[in-house]
PDB file with SEQRES, HELIX, SHEET and CRYST1 records, atoms N, CA, C and O in Angstrom:
SEQRES   1 A   64  MET THR TYR ASP ARG LEU VAL CYS ALA ASN CYS ALA ALA          
SEQRES   2 A   64  PRO VAL ALA GLU GLY ARG CYS PRO VAL CYS ARG ALA ASN          
SEQRES   3 A   64  ARG GLU ARG LEU GLN GLN GLU GLY PRO PHE GLY GLY MET          
SEQRES   4 A   64  SER PRO ALA MET LEU LEU ALA LEU LEU VAL ALA LEU ILE          
SEQRES   5 A   64  ALA THR LEU THR MET PHE ALA ALA TYR ARG THR ALA              
HELIX    1 AA1 TYR A    3  ARG A    5  5                                   3    
HELIX    2 AA2 VAL A   15  GLU A   17  5                                   3    
HELIX    3 AA3 VAL A   22  GLN A   31  1                                  10    
HELIX    4 AA4 PRO A   41  THR A   63  1                                  23    
CRYST1    1.000    1.000    1.000  90.00  90.00  90.00 P 1           1          
ATOM      1  N   MET A   1       0.916  -1.186  -0.156  1.00  0.00           N  
ATOM      2  CA  MET A   1      -0.014   0.281   0.081  1.00  0.00           C  
ATOM      3  C   MET A   1       0.918   1.117  -0.116  1.00  0.00           C  
ATOM      4  O   MET A   1       2.109   1.022   0.182  1.00  0.00           O  
ATOM      5  N   THR A   2       0.176   2.224  -0.796  1.00  0.00           N  
ATOM      6  CA  THR A   2       1.395   3.397  -0.937  1.00  0.00           C  
ATOM      7  C   THR A   2       0.477   4.339   0.082  1.00  0.00           C  
ATOM      8  O   THR A   2      -0.744   4.325   0.237  1.00  0.00           O  
ATOM      9  N   TYR A   3       1.478   5.150   0.714  1.00  0.00           N  
ATOM     10  CA  TYR A   3       1.007   6.269   1.695  1.00  0.00           C  
ATOM     11  C   TYR A   3       0.433   7.260   1.287  1.00  0.00           C  
ATOM     12  O   TYR A   3      -0.130   7.992   2.101  1.00  0.00           O  
ATOM     13  N   ASP A   4       0.414   7.614  -0.363  1.00  0.00           N  
ATOM     14  CA  ASP A   4      -0.342   8.796  -0.530  1.00  0.00           C  
ATOM     15  C   ASP A   4      -1.774   8.721  -0.210  1.00  0.00           C  
ATOM     16  O   ASP A   4      -2.433   9.697   0.149  1.00  0.00           O  
ATOM     17  N   ARG A   5      -2.243   7.507  -0.353  1.00  0.00           N  
ATOM     18  CA  ARG A   5      -3.602   7.251  -0.292  1.00  0.00           C  
ATOM     19  C   ARG A   5      -4.007   7.239   1.265  1.00  0.00           C  
ATOM     20  O   ARG A   5      -5.196   7.488   1.464  1.00  0.00           O  
ATOM     21  N   LEU A   6      -3.115   6.958   2.553  1.00  0.00           N  
ATOM     22  CA  LEU A   6      -3.572   6.813   3.528  1.00  0.00           C  
ATOM     23  C   LEU A   6      -3.730   7.837   4.594  1.00  0.00           C  
ATOM     24  O   LEU A   6      -2.803   8.619   4.809  1.00  0.00           O  
ATOM     25  N   VAL A   7      -4.968   7.900   5.363  1.00  0.00           N  
ATOM     26  CA  VAL A   7      -5.473   8.979   5.994  1.00  0.00           C  
ATOM     27  C   VAL A   7      -4.713   8.365   7.564  1.00  0.00           C  
ATOM     28  O   VAL A   7      -4.481   7.190   7.846  1.00  0.00           O  
ATOM     29  N   CYS A   8      -4.450   9.579   8.393  1.00  0.00           N  
ATOM     30  CA  CYS A   8      -3.766   9.574   9.710  1.00  0.00           C  
ATOM     31  C   CYS A   8      -4.758   9.692  10.490  1.00  0.00           C  
ATOM     32  O   CYS A   8      -5.357  10.767  10.532  1.00  0.00           O  
ATOM     33  N   ALA A   9      -5.215   8.425  11.416  1.00  0.00           N  
ATOM     34  CA  ALA A   9      -5.957   8.264  12.585  1.00  0.00           C  
ATOM     35  C   ALA A   9      -6.145   9.357  13.517  1.00  0.00           C  
ATOM     36  O   ALA A   9      -7.215   9.733  13.995  1.00  0.00           O  
ATOM     37  N   ASN A  10      -4.952   9.838  13.726  1.00  0.00           N  
ATOM     38  CA  ASN A  10      -4.467  10.889  14.607  1.00  0.00           C  
ATOM     39  C   ASN A  10      -4.886  12.152  14.542  1.00  0.00           C  
ATOM     40  O   ASN A  10      -5.442  12.770  15.450  1.00  0.00           O  
ATOM     41  N   CYS A  11      -4.515  12.702  13.029  1.00  0.00           N  
ATOM     42  CA  CYS A  11      -4.906  14.107  12.756  1.00  0.00           C  
ATOM     43  C   CYS A  11      -6.009  14.240  11.577  1.00  0.00           C  
ATOM     44  O   CYS A  11      -6.470  15.317  11.200  1.00  0.00           O  
ATOM     45  N   ALA A  12      -6.278  13.262  11.175  1.00  0.00           N  
ATOM     46  CA  ALA A  12      -7.321  12.897   9.558  1.00  0.00           C  
ATOM     47  C   ALA A  12      -6.829  13.678   8.674  1.00  0.00           C  
ATOM     48  O   ALA A  12      -7.530  14.181   7.796  1.00  0.00           O  
ATOM     49  N   ALA A  13      -5.101  13.959   8.829  1.00  0.00           N  
ATOM     50  CA  ALA A  13      -4.765  14.282   7.130  1.00  0.00           C  
ATOM     51  C   ALA A  13      -4.190  13.281   6.680  1.00  0.00           C  
ATOM     52  O   ALA A  13      -4.099  12.168   7.196  1.00  0.00           O  
ATOM     53  N   PRO A  14      -3.648  13.774   5.371  1.00  0.00           N  
ATOM     54  CA  PRO A  14      -3.042  12.721   4.311  1.00  0.00           C  
ATOM     55  C   PRO A  14      -1.618  12.080   5.038  1.00  0.00           C  
ATOM     56  O   PRO A  14      -0.824  12.967   5.349  1.00  0.00           O  
ATOM     57  N   VAL A  15      -1.323  11.156   5.249  1.00  0.00           N  
ATOM     58  CA  VAL A  15       0.227  10.700   5.752  1.00  0.00           C  
ATOM     59  C   VAL A  15       1.020  11.208   5.127  1.00  0.00           C  
ATOM     60  O   VAL A  15       1.953  11.727   5.739  1.00  0.00           O  
ATOM     61  N   ALA A  16       0.995  11.276   3.681  1.00  0.00           N  
ATOM     62  CA  ALA A  16       1.992  11.915   2.905  1.00  0.00           C  
ATOM     63  C   ALA A  16       2.657  13.327   3.130  1.00  0.00           C  
ATOM     64  O   ALA A  16       3.791  13.735   2.877  1.00  0.00           O  
ATOM     65  N   GLU A  17       1.397  14.012   3.772  1.00  0.00           N  
ATOM     66  CA  GLU A  17       1.815  15.308   4.323  1.00  0.00           C  
ATOM     67  C   GLU A  17       2.748  15.454   5.287  1.00  0.00           C  
ATOM     68  O   GLU A  17       3.563  16.358   5.468  1.00  0.00           O  
ATOM     69  N   GLY A  18       2.447  14.053   6.129  1.00  0.00           N  
ATOM     70  CA  GLY A  18       3.341  14.248   7.473  1.00  0.00           C  
ATOM     71  C   GLY A  18       3.224  15.513   8.600  1.00  0.00           C  
ATOM     72  O   GLY A  18       4.188  16.134   9.050  1.00  0.00           O  
ATOM     73  N   ARG A  19       1.689  15.753   8.965  1.00  0.00           N  
ATOM     74  CA  ARG A  19       1.518  17.057   9.483  1.00  0.00           C  
ATOM     75  C   ARG A  19       1.404  16.571  11.215  1.00  0.00           C  
ATOM     76  O   ARG A  19       1.175  17.401  12.094  1.00  0.00           O  
ATOM     77  N   CYS A  20       1.587  15.249  11.466  1.00  0.00           N  
ATOM     78  CA  CYS A  20       1.621  15.154  12.743  1.00  0.00           C  
ATOM     79  C   CYS A  20       2.721  13.824  13.146  1.00  0.00           C  
ATOM     80  O   CYS A  20       2.652  12.746  12.557  1.00  0.00           O  
ATOM     81  N   PRO A  21       3.588  14.068  14.090  1.00  0.00           N  
ATOM     82  CA  PRO A  21       4.426  12.692  14.172  1.00  0.00           C  
ATOM     83  C   PRO A  21       3.993  11.404  14.027  1.00  0.00           C  
ATOM     84  O   PRO A  21       4.769  10.522  13.658  1.00  0.00           O  
ATOM     85  N   VAL A  22       2.822  11.191  14.279  1.00  0.00           N  
ATOM     86  CA  VAL A  22       2.509   9.558  13.960  1.00  0.00           C  
ATOM     87  C   VAL A  22       2.456   9.973  12.273  1.00  0.00           C  
ATOM     88  O   VAL A  22       3.197   9.133  11.763  1.00  0.00           O  
ATOM     89  N   CYS A  23       2.092  10.593  11.508  1.00  0.00           N  
ATOM     90  CA  CYS A  23       2.185  10.630   9.922  1.00  0.00           C  
ATOM     91  C   CYS A  23       3.732  10.592   9.938  1.00  0.00           C  
ATOM     92  O   CYS A  23       4.269   9.488   9.840  1.00  0.00           O  
ATOM     93  N   ARG A  24       4.238  11.330  10.015  1.00  0.00           N  
ATOM     94  CA  ARG A  24       5.990  11.504   9.949  1.00  0.00           C  
ATOM     95  C   ARG A  24       6.352  10.093   9.840  1.00  0.00           C  
ATOM     96  O   ARG A  24       6.789   9.600   8.801  1.00  0.00           O  
ATOM     97  N   ALA A  25       6.110   9.262  11.245  1.00  0.00           N  
ATOM     98  CA  ALA A  25       6.576   8.048  11.633  1.00  0.00           C  
ATOM     99  C   ALA A  25       6.155   6.824  10.557  1.00  0.00           C  
ATOM    100  O   ALA A  25       6.867   5.999   9.986  1.00  0.00           O  
ATOM    101  N   ASN A  26       4.846   7.026  10.522  1.00  0.00           N  
ATOM    102  CA  ASN A  26       4.563   6.095   9.708  1.00  0.00           C  
ATOM    103  C   ASN A  26       4.895   6.125   7.968  1.00  0.00           C  
ATOM    104  O   ASN A  26       4.960   5.136   7.238  1.00  0.00           O  
ATOM    105  N   ARG A  27       5.056   7.390   7.619  1.00  0.00           N  
ATOM    106  CA  ARG A  27       5.727   7.676   6.227  1.00  0.00           C  
ATOM    107  C   ARG A  27       7.163   7.193   6.090  1.00  0.00           C  
ATOM    108  O   ARG A  27       7.587   6.736   5.028  1.00  0.00           O  
ATOM    109  N   GLU A  28       7.884   7.303   7.169  1.00  0.00           N  
ATOM    110  CA  GLU A  28       9.282   6.721   7.209  1.00  0.00           C  
ATOM    111  C   GLU A  28       9.247   5.493   7.057  1.00  0.00           C  
ATOM    112  O   GLU A  28      10.019   4.969   6.254  1.00  0.00           O  
ATOM    113  N   ARG A  29       8.433   4.813   7.718  1.00  0.00           N  
ATOM    114  CA  ARG A  29       8.218   3.435   7.865  1.00  0.00           C  
ATOM    115  C   ARG A  29       7.879   2.924   6.758  1.00  0.00           C  
ATOM    116  O   ARG A  29       8.201   1.737   6.710  1.00  0.00           O  
ATOM    117  N   LEU A  30       7.379   3.286   5.861  1.00  0.00           N  
ATOM    118  CA  LEU A  30       6.607   2.779   4.783  1.00  0.00           C  
ATOM    119  C   LEU A  30       7.461   3.185   3.516  1.00  0.00           C  
ATOM    120  O   LEU A  30       7.181   2.527   2.514  1.00  0.00           O  
ATOM    121  N   GLN A  31       8.319   4.016   3.383  1.00  0.00           N  
ATOM    122  CA  GLN A  31       9.472   4.420   2.914  1.00  0.00           C  
ATOM    123  C   GLN A  31      10.570   3.448   2.655  1.00  0.00           C  
ATOM    124  O   GLN A  31      11.036   3.064   1.583  1.00  0.00           O  
ATOM    125  N   GLN A  32      10.903   3.112   3.983  1.00  0.00           N  
ATOM    126  CA  GLN A  32      11.933   2.118   4.052  1.00  0.00           C  
ATOM    127  C   GLN A  32      11.641   0.925   3.751  1.00  0.00           C  
ATOM    128  O   GLN A  32      12.660   0.307   3.444  1.00  0.00           O  
ATOM    129  N   GLU A  33      10.509   0.174   3.683  1.00  0.00           N  
ATOM    130  CA  GLU A  33       9.753  -0.934   3.444  1.00  0.00           C  
ATOM    131  C   GLU A  33      10.506  -1.132   2.266  1.00  0.00           C  
ATOM    132  O   GLU A  33      11.270  -2.081   2.442  1.00  0.00           O  
ATOM    133  N   GLY A  34      10.623  -0.610   1.071  1.00  0.00           N  
ATOM    134  CA  GLY A  34      10.716  -0.861  -0.258  1.00  0.00           C  
ATOM    135  C   GLY A  34       9.640  -1.133  -0.900  1.00  0.00           C  
ATOM    136  O   GLY A  34       8.511  -0.960  -0.441  1.00  0.00           O  
ATOM    137  N   PRO A  35       9.958  -1.682  -2.263  1.00  0.00           N  
ATOM    138  CA  PRO A  35       8.633  -1.856  -3.281  1.00  0.00           C  
ATOM    139  C   PRO A  35       8.045  -3.316  -2.809  1.00  0.00           C  
ATOM    140  O   PRO A  35       6.886  -3.522  -3.170  1.00  0.00           O  
ATOM    141  N   PHE A  36       8.626  -4.269  -2.118  1.00  0.00           N  
ATOM    142  CA  PHE A  36       7.737  -5.365  -1.695  1.00  0.00           C  
ATOM    143  C   PHE A  36       7.563  -5.585  -0.367  1.00  0.00           C  
ATOM    144  O   PHE A  36       7.394  -6.675   0.178  1.00  0.00           O  
ATOM    145  N   GLY A  37       7.635  -3.941   0.398  1.00  0.00           N  
ATOM    146  CA  GLY A  37       7.533  -4.645   1.765  1.00  0.00           C  
ATOM    147  C   GLY A  37       5.962  -4.360   2.184  1.00  0.00           C  
ATOM    148  O   GLY A  37       5.681  -4.370   3.383  1.00  0.00           O  
ATOM    149  N   GLY A  38       4.991  -4.118   1.254  1.00  0.00           N  
ATOM    150  CA  GLY A  38       3.664  -3.939   1.737  1.00  0.00           C  
ATOM    151  C   GLY A  38       3.156  -5.408   1.241  1.00  0.00           C  
ATOM    152  O   GLY A  38       2.131  -5.777   1.813  1.00  0.00           O  
ATOM    153  N   MET A  39       3.715  -6.345   0.237  1.00  0.00           N  
ATOM    154  CA  MET A  39       3.171  -7.800   0.139  1.00  0.00           C  
ATOM    155  C   MET A  39       3.254  -8.676   1.260  1.00  0.00           C  
ATOM    156  O   MET A  39       4.166  -8.812   2.076  1.00  0.00           O  
ATOM    157  N   SER A  40       2.042  -9.305   1.156  1.00  0.00           N  
ATOM    158  CA  SER A  40       1.917 -10.258   2.160  1.00  0.00           C  
ATOM    159  C   SER A  40       2.762 -11.819   1.756  1.00  0.00           C  
ATOM    160  O   SER A  40       2.761 -12.432   0.689  1.00  0.00           O  
ATOM    161  N   PRO A  41       3.285 -12.066   2.755  1.00  0.00           N  
ATOM    162  CA  PRO A  41       4.142 -13.382   2.318  1.00  0.00           C  
ATOM    163  C   PRO A  41       3.713 -14.426   0.925  1.00  0.00           C  
ATOM    164  O   PRO A  41       4.480 -14.933   0.107  1.00  0.00           O  
ATOM    165  N   ALA A  42       1.864 -14.543   1.029  1.00  0.00           N  
ATOM    166  CA  ALA A  42       1.392 -15.465   0.144  1.00  0.00           C  
ATOM    167  C   ALA A  42       1.586 -14.581  -1.213  1.00  0.00           C  
ATOM    168  O   ALA A  42       2.238 -15.115  -2.111  1.00  0.00           O  
ATOM    169  N   MET A  43       1.194 -13.584  -1.380  1.00  0.00           N  
ATOM    170  CA  MET A  43       1.679 -12.842  -2.380  1.00  0.00           C  
ATOM    171  C   MET A  43       2.957 -13.029  -3.025  1.00  0.00           C  
ATOM    172  O   MET A  43       3.102 -13.509  -4.150  1.00  0.00           O  
ATOM    173  N   LEU A  44       3.980 -12.581  -2.172  1.00  0.00           N  
ATOM    174  CA  LEU A  44       5.206 -13.160  -2.551  1.00  0.00           C  
ATOM    175  C   LEU A  44       5.541 -14.703  -3.332  1.00  0.00           C  
ATOM    176  O   LEU A  44       6.211 -15.084  -4.292  1.00  0.00           O  
ATOM    177  N   LEU A  45       4.740 -15.252  -2.409  1.00  0.00           N  
ATOM    178  CA  LEU A  45       4.961 -17.006  -2.859  1.00  0.00           C  
ATOM    179  C   LEU A  45       4.244 -17.126  -4.104  1.00  0.00           C  
ATOM    180  O   LEU A  45       4.794 -17.845  -4.938  1.00  0.00           O  
ATOM    181  N   ALA A  46       3.268 -16.654  -4.393  1.00  0.00           N  
ATOM    182  CA  ALA A  46       2.501 -16.605  -5.656  1.00  0.00           C  
ATOM    183  C   ALA A  46       3.335 -15.799  -6.863  1.00  0.00           C  
ATOM    184  O   ALA A  46       3.372 -16.192  -8.029  1.00  0.00           O  
ATOM    185  N   LEU A  47       3.959 -14.668  -6.388  1.00  0.00           N  
ATOM    186  CA  LEU A  47       5.014 -14.369  -7.715  1.00  0.00           C  
ATOM    187  C   LEU A  47       6.111 -15.163  -7.945  1.00  0.00           C  
ATOM    188  O   LEU A  47       6.650 -15.186  -9.051  1.00  0.00           O  
ATOM    189  N   LEU A  48       6.533 -15.877  -6.925  1.00  0.00           N  
ATOM    190  CA  LEU A  48       7.886 -16.667  -7.261  1.00  0.00           C  
ATOM    191  C   LEU A  48       7.280 -17.850  -8.102  1.00  0.00           C  
ATOM    192  O   LEU A  48       7.795 -18.137  -9.182  1.00  0.00           O  
ATOM    193  N   VAL A  49       6.164 -18.558  -7.609  1.00  0.00           N  
ATOM    194  CA  VAL A  49       5.679 -19.719  -8.530  1.00  0.00           C  
ATOM    195  C   VAL A  49       5.081 -19.208  -9.737  1.00  0.00           C  
ATOM    196  O   VAL A  49       4.921 -20.073 -10.599  1.00  0.00           O  
ATOM    197  N   ALA A  50       4.632 -17.814 -10.100  1.00  0.00           N  
ATOM    198  CA  ALA A  50       4.405 -17.557 -11.320  1.00  0.00           C  
ATOM    199  C   ALA A  50       5.720 -17.443 -12.387  1.00  0.00           C  
ATOM    200  O   ALA A  50       5.821 -17.750 -13.575  1.00  0.00           O  
ATOM    201  N   LEU A  51       6.717 -16.840 -11.386  1.00  0.00           N  
ATOM    202  CA  LEU A  51       8.126 -16.760 -12.360  1.00  0.00           C  
ATOM    203  C   LEU A  51       8.568 -17.948 -12.342  1.00  0.00           C  
ATOM    204  O   LEU A  51       9.474 -17.967 -13.175  1.00  0.00           O  
ATOM    205  N   ILE A  52       8.449 -19.056 -11.833  1.00  0.00           N  
ATOM    206  CA  ILE A  52       9.443 -20.343 -11.967  1.00  0.00           C  
ATOM    207  C   ILE A  52       8.456 -21.193 -12.975  1.00  0.00           C  
ATOM    208  O   ILE A  52       9.072 -21.900 -13.772  1.00  0.00           O  
ATOM    209  N   ALA A  53       6.944 -21.238 -13.069  1.00  0.00           N  
ATOM    210  CA  ALA A  53       6.273 -21.585 -14.334  1.00  0.00           C  
ATOM    211  C   ALA A  53       6.502 -20.763 -15.603  1.00  0.00           C  
ATOM    212  O   ALA A  53       6.573 -21.333 -16.692  1.00  0.00           O  
ATOM    213  N   THR A  54       6.615 -19.475 -15.491  1.00  0.00           N  
ATOM    214  CA  THR A  54       7.046 -18.651 -16.930  1.00  0.00           C  
ATOM    215  C   THR A  54       8.341 -19.524 -17.136  1.00  0.00           C  
ATOM    216  O   THR A  54       8.144 -20.485 -17.879  1.00  0.00           O  
ATOM    217  N   LEU A  55       9.518 -19.414 -16.683  1.00  0.00           N  
ATOM    218  CA  LEU A  55      10.966 -19.738 -16.817  1.00  0.00           C  
ATOM    219  C   LEU A  55      10.901 -21.428 -17.635  1.00  0.00           C  
ATOM    220  O   LEU A  55      11.424 -21.723 -18.709  1.00  0.00           O  
ATOM    221  N   THR A  56      10.023 -22.407 -16.647  1.00  0.00           N  
ATOM    222  CA  THR A  56       9.845 -23.366 -17.070  1.00  0.00           C  
ATOM    223  C   THR A  56       9.394 -23.834 -18.454  1.00  0.00           C  
ATOM    224  O   THR A  56       9.755 -24.777 -19.160  1.00  0.00           O  
ATOM    225  N   MET A  57       8.092 -22.446 -18.678  1.00  0.00           N  
ATOM    226  CA  MET A  57       7.581 -22.729 -20.025  1.00  0.00           C  
ATOM    227  C   MET A  57       8.554 -22.041 -21.311  1.00  0.00           C  
ATOM    228  O   MET A  57       8.456 -22.173 -22.531  1.00  0.00           O  
ATOM    229  N   PHE A  58       9.530 -21.251 -20.461  1.00  0.00           N  
ATOM    230  CA  PHE A  58      10.090 -20.596 -22.000  1.00  0.00           C  
ATOM    231  C   PHE A  58      11.344 -21.743 -21.890  1.00  0.00           C  
ATOM    232  O   PHE A  58      12.039 -21.785 -22.906  1.00  0.00           O  
ATOM    233  N   ALA A  59      11.667 -22.526 -20.978  1.00  0.00           N  
ATOM    234  CA  ALA A  59      12.921 -23.500 -21.091  1.00  0.00           C  
ATOM    235  C   ALA A  59      12.185 -24.458 -22.122  1.00  0.00           C  
ATOM    236  O   ALA A  59      12.745 -24.601 -23.208  1.00  0.00           O  
ATOM    237  N   ALA A  60      10.965 -25.143 -21.895  1.00  0.00           N  
ATOM    238  CA  ALA A  60      10.048 -26.066 -22.702  1.00  0.00           C  
ATOM    239  C   ALA A  60      10.315 -25.418 -24.344  1.00  0.00           C  
ATOM    240  O   ALA A  60      10.678 -25.903 -25.416  1.00  0.00           O  
ATOM    241  N   TYR A  61       9.966 -24.238 -23.921  1.00  0.00           N  
ATOM    242  CA  TYR A  61       9.733 -23.950 -25.443  1.00  0.00           C  
ATOM    243  C   TYR A  61      10.738 -23.879 -26.473  1.00  0.00           C  
ATOM    244  O   TYR A  61      10.532 -24.018 -27.679  1.00  0.00           O  
ATOM    245  N   ARG A  62      12.240 -23.568 -25.703  1.00  0.00           N  
ATOM    246  CA  ARG A  62      13.471 -23.024 -26.532  1.00  0.00           C  
ATOM    247  C   ARG A  62      13.661 -24.480 -26.910  1.00  0.00           C  
ATOM    248  O   ARG A  62      13.952 -24.660 -28.093  1.00  0.00           O  
ATOM    249  N   THR A  63      13.519 -25.930 -25.873  1.00  0.00           N  
ATOM    250  CA  THR A  63      14.234 -27.328 -26.551  1.00  0.00           C  
ATOM    251  C   THR A  63      13.181 -27.473 -27.239  1.00  0.00           C  
ATOM    252  O   THR A  63      13.395 -28.539 -27.816  1.00  0.00           O  
ATOM    253  N   ALA A  64      12.106 -27.084 -27.589  1.00  0.00           N  
ATOM    254  CA  ALA A  64      11.140 -28.012 -28.834  1.00  0.00           C  
ATOM    255  C   ALA A  64      11.491 -27.351 -30.104  1.00  0.00           C  
ATOM    256  O   ALA A  64      10.999 -27.745 -31.161  1.00  0.00           O  
TER     257      ALA A  64                                                      
END                                                                             
């Protein structure tokens, strides 16, 4: 999830603006997590399975 759409429960302002200490702390935490930080382990596993399946199909296509 991106912080630009989140609304702070403490001050009711967008988290991206960082108006209060809670907003600023959550904005920093979300920025440090990186692009895969918001994904659940199940989603990461599904992406890994899809990648392996794609590579397997590509390898089978190349040998045929």
